[in-house]
Tab-separated table of C-alpha atoms and ligand atoms in Angstrom:
chain	number	residue	atom	x	y	z
A	817	MET	CA	-133.054	91.654	67.214
A	818	ALA	CA	-130.161	90.336	69.276
A	819	TYR	CA	-129.929	86.640	70.023
A	820	ILE	CA	-127.839	85.051	72.738
A	821	ASN	CA	-125.277	82.297	72.345
A	822	ASP	CA	-127.690	79.447	73.053
A	823	ASN	CA	-124.880	77.242	74.290
A	824	TYR	CA	-124.958	79.261	77.508
A	825	SER	CA	-128.442	77.854	78.168
A	826	LYS	CA	-126.909	74.396	78.458
A	827	LEU	CA	-124.756	75.447	81.418
A	828	GLN	CA	-125.616	74.661	85.011
A	829	ALA	CA	-127.205	77.679	86.691
A	830	SER	CA	-124.019	79.084	88.219
A	831	TYR	CA	-120.308	78.469	88.537
A	832	LEU	CA	-119.452	76.047	91.370
A	833	PHE	CA	-117.562	78.502	93.545
A	834	SER	CA	-120.243	81.208	93.130
A	835	ASP	CA	-122.806	78.639	94.256
A	836	ILE	CA	-120.772	77.851	97.352
A	837	ALA	CA	-120.223	81.538	98.101
A	838	LYS	CA	-124.005	82.114	98.005
A	839	ARG	CA	-124.674	79.294	100.482
A	840	VAL	CA	-121.932	80.556	102.785
A	841	ALA	CA	-123.304	84.116	102.618
A	842	ALA	CA	-126.779	82.839	103.559
A	843	PHE	CA	-125.299	80.876	106.484
A	844	THR	CA	-123.299	83.864	107.723
A	845	GLU	CA	-126.350	86.084	107.577
A	846	ALA	CA	-128.399	83.589	109.576
A	847	ASN	CA	-125.553	82.937	112.068
A	848	PRO	CA	-123.810	86.279	112.577
A	849	GLY	CA	-121.821	85.135	115.626
A	850	LYS	CA	-120.289	82.032	114.046
A	851	GLU	CA	-116.785	82.166	112.679
A	852	VAL	CA	-116.769	80.331	109.355
A	853	ILE	CA	-113.551	78.599	108.270
A	854	LYS	CA	-113.266	78.464	104.500
A	855	MET	CA	-111.572	75.347	103.168
A	856	GLY	CA	-113.506	75.411	99.911
A	857	ILE	CA	-111.977	77.442	97.097
A	858	GLY	CA	-108.227	77.006	96.749
A	859	ASP	CA	-107.305	80.599	97.453
A	860	VAL	CA	-103.983	81.337	99.137
A	861	THR	CA	-103.910	83.111	102.502
A	862	GLU	CA	-100.241	83.887	103.198
A	863	PRO	CA	-98.660	87.237	102.241
A	864	LEU	CA	-96.698	87.778	99.029
A	865	PRO	CA	-92.980	86.920	99.309
A	866	ALA	CA	-90.921	89.929	100.458
A	867	VAL	CA	-88.700	89.752	97.372
A	868	CYS	CA	-91.760	89.965	95.097
A	869	ARG	CA	-93.149	92.922	97.026
A	870	GLN	CA	-89.806	94.717	96.766
A	871	ALA	CA	-89.634	94.094	93.019
A	872	PHE	CA	-93.210	95.325	92.712
A	873	HIS	CA	-92.374	98.544	94.644
A	874	ASP	CA	-89.208	99.117	92.627
A	875	ALA	CA	-91.083	98.683	89.359
A	876	ILE	CA	-93.780	101.144	90.451
A	877	ASP	CA	-91.065	103.675	91.312
A	878	GLU	CA	-89.476	103.079	87.925
A	879	MET	CA	-92.846	103.714	86.297
A	880	GLY	CA	-92.857	107.117	88.008
A	881	THR	CA	-89.800	108.251	86.065
A	882	ARG	CA	-89.591	109.350	82.455
A	883	ASP	CA	-86.844	106.844	81.661
A	884	GLY	CA	-88.360	103.939	83.563
A	885	PHE	CA	-91.938	104.406	82.406
A	886	HIS	CA	-93.479	101.476	80.516
A	887	GLY	CA	-96.547	101.724	78.314
A	888	TYR	CA	-97.872	98.702	76.447
A	889	GLY	CA	-95.432	95.857	76.793
A	890	PRO	CA	-95.067	92.855	74.500
A	891	GLU	CA	-98.369	90.924	74.641
A	892	GLN	CA	-96.448	87.668	75.153
A	893	GLY	CA	-94.601	89.011	78.181
A	894	TYR	CA	-91.273	90.765	78.764
A	895	ALA	CA	-88.154	88.845	77.748
A	896	PHE	CA	-86.747	89.118	81.301
A	897	LEU	CA	-89.639	87.030	82.628
A	898	ARG	CA	-89.939	84.570	79.742
A	899	GLU	CA	-86.200	83.873	79.839
A	900	THR	CA	-86.044	83.252	83.551
A	901	ILE	CA	-89.096	80.961	83.361
A	902	ALA	CA	-87.556	78.971	80.503
A	903	GLN	CA	-84.313	78.604	82.435
A	904	ASN	CA	-85.667	77.816	85.895
A	905	GLU	CA	-88.819	75.839	85.163
A	906	PHE	CA	-87.796	73.952	82.049
A	907	SER	CA	-84.042	73.880	81.190
A	908	ALA	CA	-83.277	73.139	84.848
A	909	ARG	CA	-85.486	70.029	84.569
A	910	GLY	CA	-84.029	68.961	81.254
A	911	CYS	CA	-87.059	70.137	79.239
A	912	ASP	CA	-86.432	71.641	75.838
A	913	ILE	CA	-88.574	74.772	76.139
A	914	GLN	CA	-87.406	78.159	74.859
A	915	ALA	CA	-88.364	81.620	76.114
A	916	ASN	CA	-90.305	82.434	72.932
A	917	GLU	CA	-92.531	79.400	73.534
A	918	ILE	CA	-93.843	80.972	76.754
A	919	PHE	CA	-96.875	83.274	76.707
A	920	VAL	CA	-97.240	85.289	79.907
A	921	SER	CA	-100.828	86.025	80.918
A	922	ASP	CA	-102.994	87.216	83.784
A	923	GLY	CA	-104.103	83.775	84.884
A	924	SER	CA	-104.292	80.081	84.205
A	925	LYS	CA	-108.060	80.038	84.547
A	926	CYS	CA	-108.294	82.408	81.573
A	927	ASP	CA	-105.742	80.477	79.538
A	928	CYS	CA	-107.304	77.059	80.258
A	929	GLY	CA	-110.665	78.553	79.393
A	930	ASN	CA	-109.570	80.392	76.257
A	931	ILE	CA	-107.290	77.822	74.648
A	932	GLN	CA	-110.199	75.874	73.162
A	933	GLU	CA	-110.922	78.854	70.866
A	934	ILE	CA	-108.073	77.894	68.555
A	935	PHE	CA	-109.475	74.383	68.019
A	936	SER	CA	-112.278	73.277	65.729
A	937	GLU	CA	-115.817	73.380	67.045
A	938	GLN	CA	-116.112	69.770	65.878
A	939	SER	CA	-113.273	68.557	68.113
A	940	LYS	CA	-113.992	65.580	70.293
A	941	VAL	CA	-112.962	66.519	73.819
A	942	ALA	CA	-111.895	64.196	76.624
A	943	ILE	CA	-112.281	65.609	80.130
A	944	PRO	CA	-111.593	63.943	83.476
A	945	ASP	CA	-114.447	63.449	85.925
A	946	PRO	CA	-114.158	64.942	88.554
A	947	VAL	CA	-112.572	68.046	87.045
A	948	TYR	CA	-111.887	71.760	87.439
A	949	PRO	CA	-115.206	73.039	85.982
A	950	VAL	CA	-113.582	75.638	83.711
A	951	TYR	CA	-112.513	73.035	81.122
A	952	VAL	CA	-116.057	71.696	80.765
A	953	ASP	CA	-117.957	74.972	80.879
A	954	THR	CA	-115.814	76.735	78.279
A	955	ASN	CA	-116.323	73.860	75.840
A	956	VAL	CA	-120.059	73.990	76.503
A	957	MET	CA	-120.033	77.745	75.796
A	958	ALA	CA	-118.181	77.096	72.544
A	959	GLY	CA	-120.775	74.586	71.371
A	960	ARG	CA	-118.664	71.436	71.554
A	961	THR	CA	-121.296	69.582	73.593
A	962	GLY	CA	-124.955	68.707	73.524
A	963	GLN	CA	-127.323	69.107	76.451
A	964	ASN	CA	-126.601	68.131	80.024
A	965	SER	CA	-128.441	65.111	81.290
A	966	ASP	CA	-127.823	63.635	84.729
A	967	GLY	CA	-124.812	65.872	85.240
A	968	ARG	CA	-123.054	64.994	81.987
A	969	TYR	CA	-122.896	66.735	78.639
A	970	ASP	CA	-123.590	64.788	75.463
A	971	GLY	CA	-120.597	64.705	73.186
A	972	LEU	CA	-117.842	64.846	75.820
A	973	VAL	CA	-115.680	61.813	76.548
A	974	TYR	CA	-115.514	61.530	80.335
A	975	LEU	CA	-112.345	60.091	81.862
A	976	GLU	CA	-113.491	58.621	85.124
A	977	SER	CA	-111.256	59.058	88.160
A	978	THR	CA	-112.456	56.688	90.843
A	979	THR	CA	-111.148	54.809	93.862
A	980	GLU	CA	-110.662	51.806	91.542
A	981	ASN	CA	-108.074	53.560	89.345
A	982	GLY	CA	-106.570	55.567	92.203
A	983	TYR	CA	-108.194	58.681	90.656
A	984	ILE	CA	-105.827	58.533	87.658
A	985	PRO	CA	-107.726	57.853	84.412
A	986	SER	CA	-106.113	55.913	81.563
A	987	PRO	CA	-106.448	56.882	77.903
A	988	PRO	CA	-109.849	55.924	76.463
A	989	SER	CA	-110.323	53.192	73.851
A	990	GLU	CA	-111.814	55.671	71.364
A	991	LYS	CA	-109.941	58.462	69.572
A	992	VAL	CA	-110.336	62.056	70.708
A	993	ASP	CA	-108.909	65.384	69.500
A	994	MET	CA	-108.382	67.396	72.684
A	995	ILE	CA	-107.537	66.050	76.141
A	996	TYR	CA	-107.560	68.028	79.377
A	997	LEU	CA	-105.254	66.710	82.095
A	998	CYS	CA	-104.339	68.326	85.402
A	999	PHE	CA	-101.518	67.034	87.632
A	1000	PRO	CA	-101.145	67.439	90.564
A	1001	ASN	CA	-104.857	67.102	90.193
A	1002	ASN	CA	-107.529	69.542	91.134
A	1003	PRO	CA	-109.715	68.325	92.854
A	1004	THR	CA	-108.345	64.890	93.813
A	1005	GLY	CA	-104.790	65.938	94.714
A	1006	THR	CA	-103.413	62.850	92.967
A	1007	CYS	CA	-100.370	62.810	90.659
A	1008	ALA	CA	-99.763	60.729	87.559
A	1009	THR	CA	-96.524	58.762	87.553
A	1010	ARG	CA	-94.009	59.109	84.745
A	1011	GLU	CA	-95.324	55.866	83.179
A	1012	GLN	CA	-98.949	56.994	83.398
A	1013	LEU	CA	-98.149	60.353	81.802
A	1014	GLN	CA	-96.048	58.702	79.109
A	1015	ALA	CA	-99.066	56.536	78.238
A	1016	TRP	CA	-101.084	59.729	77.697
A	1017	VAL	CA	-98.392	61.287	75.519
A	1018	ASP	CA	-98.120	58.102	73.444
A	1019	TYR	CA	-101.898	57.914	73.085
A	1020	ALA	CA	-102.136	61.578	72.037
A	1021	LYS	CA	-99.395	61.164	69.439
A	1022	ASP	CA	-101.084	58.029	68.137
A	1023	CYS	CA	-104.405	59.719	67.507
A	1024	GLY	CA	-103.094	63.184	66.639
A	1025	ALA	CA	-104.694	64.692	69.740
A	1026	ILE	CA	-103.465	67.669	71.742
A	1027	ILE	CA	-103.031	67.382	75.515
A	1028	LEU	CA	-103.952	70.528	77.442
A	1029	PHE	CA	-101.877	70.018	80.569
A	1030	ASP	CA	-102.704	72.109	83.618
A	1031	ALA	CA	-99.689	72.125	85.946
A	1032	ALA	CA	-100.791	74.982	88.191
A	1033	TYR	CA	-99.956	72.936	91.300
A	1034	GLU	CA	-96.567	71.517	90.264
A	1035	SER	CA	-94.670	73.352	93.031
A	1036	PHE	CA	-96.404	71.169	95.638
A	1037	ILE	CA	-94.870	67.945	94.305
A	1038	ARG	CA	-92.570	66.456	96.937
A	1039	ASP	CA	-91.961	62.991	95.457
A	1040	PRO	CA	-88.826	63.300	93.265
A	1041	GLU	CA	-90.120	60.613	90.872
A	1042	ILE	CA	-93.189	62.599	89.798
A	1043	PRO	CA	-92.817	64.800	86.691
A	1044	HIS	CA	-93.451	68.516	87.169
A	1045	SER	CA	-93.939	69.243	83.486
A	1046	ILE	CA	-95.460	67.257	80.638
A	1047	TYR	CA	-92.313	68.182	78.665
A	1048	GLU	CA	-90.319	65.810	80.872
A	1049	LEU	CA	-91.952	63.024	78.831
A	1050	ASP	CA	-90.678	61.824	75.464
A	1051	GLY	CA	-92.664	63.246	72.560
A	1052	ALA	CA	-94.644	65.808	74.571
A	1053	ARG	CA	-93.380	68.715	72.458
A	1054	GLU	CA	-95.317	67.198	69.567
A	1055	CYS	CA	-98.648	66.876	71.387
A	1056	ALA	CA	-98.928	69.088	74.443
A	1057	ILE	CA	-99.643	72.595	75.665
A	1058	GLU	CA	-98.900	73.355	79.326
A	1059	PHE	CA	-100.459	75.876	81.712
A	1060	ARG	CA	-98.564	77.270	84.697
A	1061	SER	CA	-99.374	79.851	87.310
A	1062	PHE	CA	-97.793	82.026	89.990
A	1063	SER	CA	-101.068	81.927	91.946
A	1064	LYS	CA	-100.525	78.960	94.181
A	1065	ASN	CA	-96.721	78.876	94.570
A	1066	ALA	CA	-96.051	82.595	95.106
A	1067	GLY	CA	-99.487	83.685	96.304
A	1068	PHE	CA	-100.452	85.631	93.160
A	1069	THR	CA	-104.193	84.818	93.176
A	1070	GLY	CA	-104.920	88.502	93.749
A	1071	THR	CA	-101.889	89.775	91.818
A	1072	ARG	CA	-102.507	87.746	88.624
A	1073	CYS	CA	-99.699	86.246	86.603
A	1074	ALA	CA	-99.453	82.937	84.776
A	1075	TYR	CA	-98.118	81.527	81.523
A	1076	THR	CA	-98.894	79.039	78.810
A	1077	VAL	CA	-96.274	77.029	76.967
A	1078	ILE	CA	-96.844	76.186	73.318
A	1079	PRO	CA	-93.855	74.594	71.575
A	1080	GLU	CA	-93.009	75.967	68.163
A	1081	GLY	CA	-93.670	73.132	65.775
A	1082	LEU	CA	-96.773	71.915	67.603
A	1083	THR	CA	-99.474	71.664	64.963
A	1084	ALA	CA	-103.084	70.689	64.299
A	1085	LEU	CA	-104.928	70.335	60.987
A	1086	ASP	CA	-107.062	72.923	59.226
A	1087	GLY	CA	-110.133	72.137	57.094
A	1088	ASN	CA	-107.883	71.181	54.165
A	1089	ASN	CA	-105.877	68.762	56.289
A	1090	GLU	CA	-102.893	71.107	56.213
A	1091	SER	CA	-100.800	71.431	59.380
A	1092	VAL	CA	-101.105	74.776	61.146
A	1093	SER	CA	-98.840	76.021	63.938
A	1094	LEU	CA	-100.720	76.245	67.241
A	1095	HIS	CA	-98.009	78.558	68.527
A	1096	GLN	CA	-98.804	81.002	65.733
A	1097	LEU	CA	-102.554	80.680	66.210
A	1098	TRP	CA	-102.321	81.340	69.944
A	1099	ASN	CA	-99.977	84.250	69.250
A	1100	ARG	CA	-102.582	85.648	66.843
A	1101	ARG	CA	-105.312	85.278	69.440
A	1102	HIS	CA	-103.195	86.602	72.307
A	1103	THR	CA	-102.072	89.712	70.434
A	1104	THR	CA	-105.637	90.425	69.320
A	1105	LYS	CA	-107.372	89.953	72.647
A	1106	PHE	CA	-104.725	90.700	75.267
A	1107	ASN	CA	-102.431	93.634	75.964
A	1108	GLY	CA	-99.984	91.990	78.307
A	1109	VAL	CA	-99.539	91.712	82.062
A	1110	SER	CA	-98.497	94.923	83.777
A	1111	TYR	CA	-94.776	95.627	84.071
A	1112	PRO	CA	-94.724	95.717	87.910
A	1113	VAL	CA	-96.531	92.362	88.103
A	1114	GLN	CA	-94.068	90.764	85.690
A	1115	LYS	CA	-91.178	92.192	87.725
A	1116	ALA	CA	-92.737	90.725	90.878
A	1117	ALA	CA	-93.135	87.354	89.131
A	1118	ALA	CA	-89.528	87.357	87.901
A	1119	ALA	CA	-88.387	87.898	91.510
A	1120	VAL	CA	-89.698	84.385	92.272
A	1121	TYR	CA	-86.575	83.072	90.497
A	1122	THR	CA	-84.004	84.960	92.558
A	1123	GLU	CA	-82.276	82.871	95.252
A	1124	GLU	CA	-84.314	84.679	97.902
A	1125	GLY	CA	-87.503	84.181	95.898
A	1126	LYS	CA	-86.906	80.458	95.506
A	1127	ALA	CA	-86.388	80.121	99.263
A	1128	GLU	CA	-89.536	82.125	100.055
A	1129	VAL	CA	-91.665	80.138	97.621
A	1130	LYS	CA	-90.349	76.868	99.029
A	1131	ALA	CA	-91.245	78.056	102.530
A	1132	LEU	CA	-94.743	79.046	101.388
A	1133	THR	CA	-95.485	75.756	99.646
A	1134	ASN	CA	-93.983	73.827	102.586
A	1135	PHE	CA	-96.294	75.712	104.905
A	1136	TYR	CA	-99.382	74.732	102.899
A	1137	MET	CA	-98.141	71.147	102.630
A	1138	GLU	CA	-97.857	71.020	106.432
A	1139	ASN	CA	-101.512	72.096	106.527
A	1140	ALA	CA	-102.316	69.339	104.045
A	1141	ALA	CA	-100.522	66.781	106.241
A	1142	LEU	CA	-102.568	67.907	109.245
A	1143	ILE	CA	-105.816	67.579	107.314
A	1144	LEU	CA	-104.848	64.187	105.911
A	1145	LYS	CA	-103.842	62.854	109.339
A	1146	THR	CA	-107.060	64.020	110.998
A	1147	MET	CA	-109.369	62.686	108.311
A	1148	LYS	CA	-107.596	59.335	108.203
A	1149	GLU	CA	-107.736	59.017	111.989
A	1150	LEU	CA	-111.468	59.659	111.802
A	1151	GLY	CA	-111.754	56.736	109.399
A	1152	PHE	CA	-112.268	58.628	106.127
A	1153	ALA	CA	-110.677	57.228	102.964
A	1154	CYS	CA	-108.514	60.009	101.501
A	1155	ALA	CA	-106.463	60.788	98.409
A	1156	GLY	CA	-104.109	63.676	97.690
A	1157	GLY	CA	-102.503	65.888	100.304
A	1158	THR	CA	-98.948	64.565	99.845
A	1159	ASN	CA	-97.977	66.160	96.515
A	1160	ALA	CA	-100.855	68.612	96.239
A	1161	PRO	CA	-102.587	71.161	98.460
A	1162	TYR	CA	-105.939	69.362	98.203
A	1163	VAL	CA	-107.266	66.397	100.169
A	1164	TRP	CA	-110.016	64.406	98.453
A	1165	ILE	CA	-112.196	62.582	100.913
A	1166	LYS	CA	-114.821	59.899	100.534
A	1167	THR	CA	-118.121	60.030	102.381
A	1168	ASP	CA	-121.262	57.887	102.340
A	1169	ALA	CA	-123.434	60.997	102.235
A	1170	PRO	CA	-124.362	62.809	99.026
A	1171	SER	CA	-121.699	65.483	98.732
A	1172	TRP	CA	-123.960	68.585	98.885
A	1173	GLU	CA	-125.669	67.062	101.944
A	1174	PHE	CA	-122.234	66.616	103.517
A	1175	PHE	CA	-121.344	70.204	102.568
A	1176	ASP	CA	-124.469	71.488	104.363
A	1177	ARG	CA	-123.804	69.335	107.429
A	1178	LEU	CA	-120.207	70.542	107.708
A	1179	LEU	CA	-121.305	74.159	107.295
A	1180	ASN	CA	-124.255	73.989	109.677
A	1181	GLU	CA	-122.674	71.862	112.412
A	1182	SER	CA	-119.047	72.954	112.263
A	1183	ALA	CA	-119.095	76.252	110.339
A	1184	ILE	CA	-116.563	74.828	107.884
A	1185	VAL	CA	-116.736	75.266	104.135
A	1186	CYS	CA	-115.565	72.383	101.955
A	1187	THR	CA	-116.067	71.855	98.243
A	1188	PRO	CA	-118.675	69.196	97.514
A	1189	GLY	CA	-117.274	66.599	95.132
A	1190	ALA	CA	-120.387	66.539	92.956
A	1191	GLY	CA	-119.591	70.112	91.943
A	1192	PHE	CA	-116.598	68.730	90.027
A	1193	GLY	CA	-118.572	66.055	88.168
A	1194	THR	CA	-120.603	62.878	88.598
A	1195	CYS	CA	-117.628	60.852	89.834
A	1196	GLY	CA	-117.151	63.458	92.565
A	1197	GLU	CA	-120.399	62.383	94.204
A	1198	ASN	CA	-119.849	60.988	97.712
A	1199	HIS	CA	-116.609	62.942	97.988
A	1200	PHE	CA	-115.603	66.341	99.261
A	1201	ARG	CA	-112.423	68.396	98.924
A	1202	LEU	CA	-110.589	70.236	101.694
A	1203	SER	CA	-108.119	72.893	100.651
A	1204	ALA	CA	-104.852	73.322	102.553
A	1205	PHE	CA	-104.672	77.022	101.635
A	1206	ASN	CA	-105.315	78.565	105.022
A	1207	SER	CA	-103.617	79.864	108.145
A	1208	ARG	CA	-102.279	77.218	110.552
A	1209	GLN	CA	-104.621	78.506	113.232
A	1210	ASN	CA	-107.664	78.011	110.995
A	1211	VAL	CA	-106.605	74.534	109.913
A	1212	GLU	CA	-106.042	73.473	113.523
A	1213	LEU	CA	-109.371	74.919	114.606
A	1214	ALA	CA	-111.157	73.299	111.664
A	1215	MET	CA	-109.644	69.901	112.460
A	1216	GLU	CA	-110.706	70.289	116.093
A	1217	ARG	CA	-114.272	71.050	115.008
A	1218	ILE	CA	-114.299	68.131	112.580
A	1219	ARG	CA	-113.019	65.770	115.286
A	1220	LYS	CA	-115.825	66.923	117.564
A	1221	ALA	CA	-118.468	66.433	114.868
A	1222	PHE	CA	-117.275	63.070	113.509
A	1223	ALA	CA	-115.488	61.320	116.376
B	582	MLT	C1	-110.123	75.739	93.148
B	582	MLT	O1	-110.487	75.941	94.296
B	582	MLT	O2	-110.426	74.732	92.510
B	582	MLT	C2	-109.263	76.782	92.533
B	582	MLT	O3	-108.993	77.787	93.413
B	582	MLT	C3	-109.924	77.374	91.403
B	582	MLT	C4	-109.014	78.295	90.669
B	582	MLT	O4	-107.798	78.274	90.836
B	582	MLT	O5	-109.568	79.040	89.870
């Protein structure tokens, strides 16, 4: 007789964005003439940079020759990509990260979801609220929580992000073992200052915890004082793993390429209280369960770091940030309290209505899809998120419709 992993029974019925997609599909079916503008899921809309497409094409052509053909590549990624990442993303910012500390993968969602596998089932996990649901759900699946009651899982330490703390939680008073942080934040769009991040690094070092730092949105930071990487902070090499992605900066959501940084020398304890290298553990996992990102995709990703690529990526992120500015301006003028939108492609907006009720109103009255804050956690209630990933035309039209509905 086969038995299921009972932890799955603790999960909410479906993943947030699948839930939204179902409601939108039902609306579209009932209102075939209405043009729905999707500002829910943070999926990019603008074409891949020309330099990436060219590199992609060239690599495919290479694959069509006997000499240029590539079979299985190194699971951790080709040296050409790891080296250029280390140079451009880390050395250039004064971070001591080497190419062999970078593990190339097919997405940050997978890496953020899978990383917990190398930690003990008994680990005490701290997770922000609201939060990208992947961090919570994967820990539920792994059995690190009890049941869900009133939207919260027993056993997790929730780090509340509220208007009172400017949506930036401080370290808790109790000790934890694993800490998920995401800056620029999804969903609130807020960024921790250098001092706030340093407090997290100091706390983690103090209690021997590991910070799992999701920096998928770092390319949207415009304020020069805000750190792009956790490794810009003193001591982070001893307590942090960082996740990065090509999805949002270079438009790779459908192309798939990301990477995880695990410093050599970063350790956690085994059952005998002996230090074990997390770099080696992740390498063991990665080589067992993953066969590497395809050669053409890695070539396309490496093209991001050419001079032309840097300019194209800057133009892309600037474009989305102009959308964010438009959204922020409109919502503020309508009297909504907002966060985010200045160093992140998300605007986090407060509403008196329950967030799913607001979602339905916006969909039914204005044919606009937002993400209801409650989908990200209890503290997301009475909030909704608008994503700046869209065409200019759609953002302008959406803002027009919102003005009409809420003026
Ligand atoms: C979001 O909308 O929160 C993101 O698109 C989710 C993701 O990147 O997987």
